[in-house]
Amino acid sequence: MKIKRMDAIFFIILAIITIISIVFILNESHRAFIENIASIPPFQDIASGLLITFLVCMIGNLLPIPTPYTFVVCFSSLPFLQTNLFIPVIVALIASLGSLVGEL
């Protein structure tokens, strides 16, 4: 079976994402940044929170190692709980859509 160019590019991108994820897990300052991402001003609006949730859940399904991307759903909907209780449902739907796209 011959590996096509597109498959090779996909494997390279997948390896890069895996290495970056492992570095984020092992480095304490990166982990603290991810846990406090909801307190950074650019991420306090709903559009960027939904985009980050979609991307993280999609990439979480592409990785060959188990990824706790549900934390991103909790952290990205945290600033909006006081505004409207329906917003975490929207964040969960976007996370499910990102997971679906990652599975495809």
PDB file of C-alpha atoms in Angstrom:
ATOM      1  CA  MET A   1       0.000   0.000   0.000  1.00  0.00           C
ATOM      2  CA  LYS A   2       1.476   3.282  -1.096  1.00  0.00           C
ATOM      3  CA  ILE A   3       1.112   6.369   1.081  1.00  0.00           C
ATOM      4  CA  LYS A   4      -0.177   9.273  -0.953  1.00  0.00           C
ATOM      5  CA  ARG A   5       1.075  12.804  -0.522  1.00  0.00           C
ATOM      6  CA  MET A   6      -2.149  13.909   1.153  1.00  0.00           C
ATOM      7  CA  ASP A   7      -1.897  11.043   3.660  1.00  0.00           C
ATOM      8  CA  ALA A   8       1.685  11.986   4.471  1.00  0.00           C
ATOM      9  CA  ILE A   9       0.696  15.621   5.059  1.00  0.00           C
ATOM     10  CA  PHE A  10      -2.159  14.478   7.299  1.00  0.00           C
ATOM     11  CA  PHE A  11       0.184  12.258   9.345  1.00  0.00           C
ATOM     12  CA  ILE A  12       2.673  15.113   9.729  1.00  0.00           C
ATOM     13  CA  ILE A  13      -0.033  17.517  10.904  1.00  0.00           C
ATOM     14  CA  LEU A  14      -1.394  14.866  13.268  1.00  0.00           C
ATOM     15  CA  ALA A  15       2.082  14.276  14.720  1.00  0.00           C
ATOM     16  CA  ILE A  16       2.613  18.015  15.235  1.00  0.00           C
ATOM     17  CA  ILE A  17      -0.746  18.392  16.993  1.00  0.00           C
ATOM     18  CA  THR A  18       0.027  15.370  19.183  1.00  0.00           C
ATOM     19  CA  ILE A  19       3.433  16.737  20.196  1.00  0.00           C
ATOM     20  CA  ILE A  20       1.981  20.165  20.978  1.00  0.00           C
ATOM     21  CA  SER A  21      -0.761  18.562  23.086  1.00  0.00           C
ATOM     22  CA  ILE A  22       1.745  16.512  25.071  1.00  0.00           C
ATOM     23  CA  VAL A  23       3.853  19.631  25.679  1.00  0.00           C
ATOM     24  CA  PHE A  24       0.745  21.469  26.908  1.00  0.00           C
ATOM     25  CA  ILE A  25      -0.050  18.613  29.282  1.00  0.00           C
ATOM     26  CA  LEU A  26       3.465  18.413  30.719  1.00  0.00           C
ATOM     27  CA  ASN A  27       4.222  22.151  31.014  1.00  0.00           C
ATOM     28  CA  GLU A  28       2.643  23.744  34.095  1.00  0.00           C
ATOM     29  CA  SER A  29       2.527  27.304  32.701  1.00  0.00           C
ATOM     30  CA  HIS A  30       0.764  26.160  29.533  1.00  0.00           C
ATOM     31  CA  ARG A  31      -1.740  24.218  31.606  1.00  0.00           C
ATOM     32  CA  ALA A  32      -2.427  27.305  33.740  1.00  0.00           C
ATOM     33  CA  PHE A  33      -2.954  29.375  30.590  1.00  0.00           C
ATOM     34  CA  ILE A  34      -5.501  26.902  29.253  1.00  0.00           C
ATOM     35  CA  GLU A  35      -7.345  26.735  32.579  1.00  0.00           C
ATOM     36  CA  ASN A  36      -7.558  30.543  32.804  1.00  0.00           C
ATOM     37  CA  ILE A  37      -8.381  31.202  29.167  1.00  0.00           C
ATOM     38  CA  ALA A  38     -11.891  32.372  30.071  1.00  0.00           C
ATOM     39  CA  SER A  39     -10.468  35.326  32.032  1.00  0.00           C
ATOM     40  CA  ILE A  40      -8.549  36.762  29.050  1.00  0.00           C
ATOM     41  CA  PRO A  41     -10.500  39.726  27.556  1.00  0.00           C
ATOM     42  CA  PRO A  42     -10.485  38.651  23.867  1.00  0.00           C
ATOM     43  CA  PHE A  43     -12.111  35.354  24.849  1.00  0.00           C
ATOM     44  CA  GLN A  44     -14.942  36.910  26.810  1.00  0.00           C
ATOM     45  CA  ASP A  45     -17.249  37.309  23.828  1.00  0.00           C
ATOM     46  CA  ILE A  46     -19.497  34.483  22.693  1.00  0.00           C
ATOM     47  CA  ALA A  47     -18.220  34.206  19.107  1.00  0.00           C
ATOM     48  CA  SER A  48     -14.597  33.531  20.012  1.00  0.00           C
ATOM     49  CA  GLY A  49     -15.676  31.164  22.789  1.00  0.00           C
ATOM     50  CA  LEU A  50     -17.720  29.139  20.318  1.00  0.00           C
ATOM     51  CA  LEU A  51     -14.899  29.129  17.772  1.00  0.00           C
ATOM     52  CA  ILE A  52     -12.354  27.935  20.335  1.00  0.00           C
ATOM     53  CA  THR A  53     -14.769  25.272  21.556  1.00  0.00           C
ATOM     54  CA  PHE A  54     -15.357  24.021  18.014  1.00  0.00           C
ATOM     55  CA  LEU A  55     -11.654  23.897  17.159  1.00  0.00           C
ATOM     56  CA  VAL A  56     -10.567  22.218  20.385  1.00  0.00           C
ATOM     57  CA  CYS A  57     -13.268  19.552  20.163  1.00  0.00           C
ATOM     58  CA  MET A  58     -12.455  18.905  16.500  1.00  0.00           C
ATOM     59  CA  ILE A  59      -8.712  18.611  17.188  1.00  0.00           C
ATOM     60  CA  GLY A  60      -9.458  16.519  20.283  1.00  0.00           C
ATOM     61  CA  ASN A  61     -11.119  13.908  18.094  1.00  0.00           C
ATOM     62  CA  LEU A  62      -8.261  13.913  15.599  1.00  0.00           C
ATOM     63  CA  LEU A  63      -5.613  13.075  18.192  1.00  0.00           C
ATOM     64  CA  PRO A  64      -4.794   9.410  18.697  1.00  0.00           C
ATOM     65  CA  ILE A  65      -4.549   9.881  22.478  1.00  0.00           C
ATOM     66  CA  PRO A  66      -7.503  10.555  24.802  1.00  0.00           C
ATOM     67  CA  THR A  67      -7.979  14.295  25.230  1.00  0.00           C
ATOM     68  CA  PRO A  68     -10.084  15.886  28.002  1.00  0.00           C
ATOM     69  CA  TYR A  69     -11.576  18.491  25.688  1.00  0.00           C
ATOM     70  CA  THR A  70     -14.734  18.660  27.797  1.00  0.00           C
ATOM     71  CA  PHE A  71     -12.841  21.049  30.079  1.00  0.00           C
ATOM     72  CA  VAL A  72     -12.815  23.572  27.240  1.00  0.00           C
ATOM     73  CA  VAL A  73     -16.596  23.375  27.021  1.00  0.00           C
ATOM     74  CA  CYS A  74     -16.849  24.145  30.731  1.00  0.00           C
ATOM     75  CA  PHE A  75     -14.241  26.914  30.690  1.00  0.00           C
ATOM     76  CA  SER A  76     -15.583  28.598  27.536  1.00  0.00           C
ATOM     77  CA  SER A  77     -19.159  28.704  28.826  1.00  0.00           C
ATOM     78  CA  LEU A  78     -18.165  29.844  32.319  1.00  0.00           C
ATOM     79  CA  PRO A  79     -18.222  33.645  31.639  1.00  0.00           C
ATOM     80  CA  PHE A  80     -21.717  33.428  30.117  1.00  0.00           C
ATOM     81  CA  LEU A  81     -23.510  31.557  32.893  1.00  0.00           C
ATOM     82  CA  GLN A  82     -24.528  34.787  34.584  1.00  0.00           C
ATOM     83  CA  THR A  83     -25.761  36.290  31.316  1.00  0.00           C
ATOM     84  CA  ASN A  84     -28.012  33.510  30.114  1.00  0.00           C
ATOM     85  CA  LEU A  85     -28.399  29.920  31.256  1.00  0.00           C
ATOM     86  CA  PHE A  86     -29.136  28.784  27.681  1.00  0.00           C
ATOM     87  CA  ILE A  87     -25.641  29.700  26.409  1.00  0.00           C
ATOM     88  CA  PRO A  88     -23.937  26.558  27.841  1.00  0.00           C
ATOM     89  CA  VAL A  89     -26.401  24.499  25.783  1.00  0.00           C
ATOM     90  CA  ILE A  90     -25.278  26.351  22.645  1.00  0.00           C
ATOM     91  CA  VAL A  91     -21.636  25.775  23.612  1.00  0.00           C
ATOM     92  CA  ALA A  92     -22.361  22.057  24.078  1.00  0.00           C
ATOM     93  CA  LEU A  93     -24.032  21.893  20.647  1.00  0.00           C
ATOM     94  CA  ILE A  94     -21.036  23.576  19.002  1.00  0.00           C
ATOM     95  CA  ALA A  95     -18.727  21.173  20.859  1.00  0.00           C
ATOM     96  CA  SER A  96     -20.765  18.236  19.570  1.00  0.00           C
ATOM     97  CA  LEU A  97     -20.546  19.618  16.044  1.00  0.00           C
ATOM     98  CA  GLY A  98     -16.773  19.980  16.393  1.00  0.00           C
ATOM     99  CA  SER A  99     -16.538  16.403  17.640  1.00  0.00           C
ATOM    100  CA  LEU A 100     -18.625  15.235  14.691  1.00  0.00           C
ATOM    101  CA  VAL A 101     -16.396  17.044  12.194  1.00  0.00           C
ATOM    102  CA  GLY A 102     -13.338  15.582  13.923  1.00  0.00           C
ATOM    103  CA  GLU A 103     -14.774  12.086  13.613  1.00  0.00           C
ATOM    104  CA  LEU A 104     -15.410  12.489   9.898  1.00  0.00           C
TER     105      LEU A 104
END
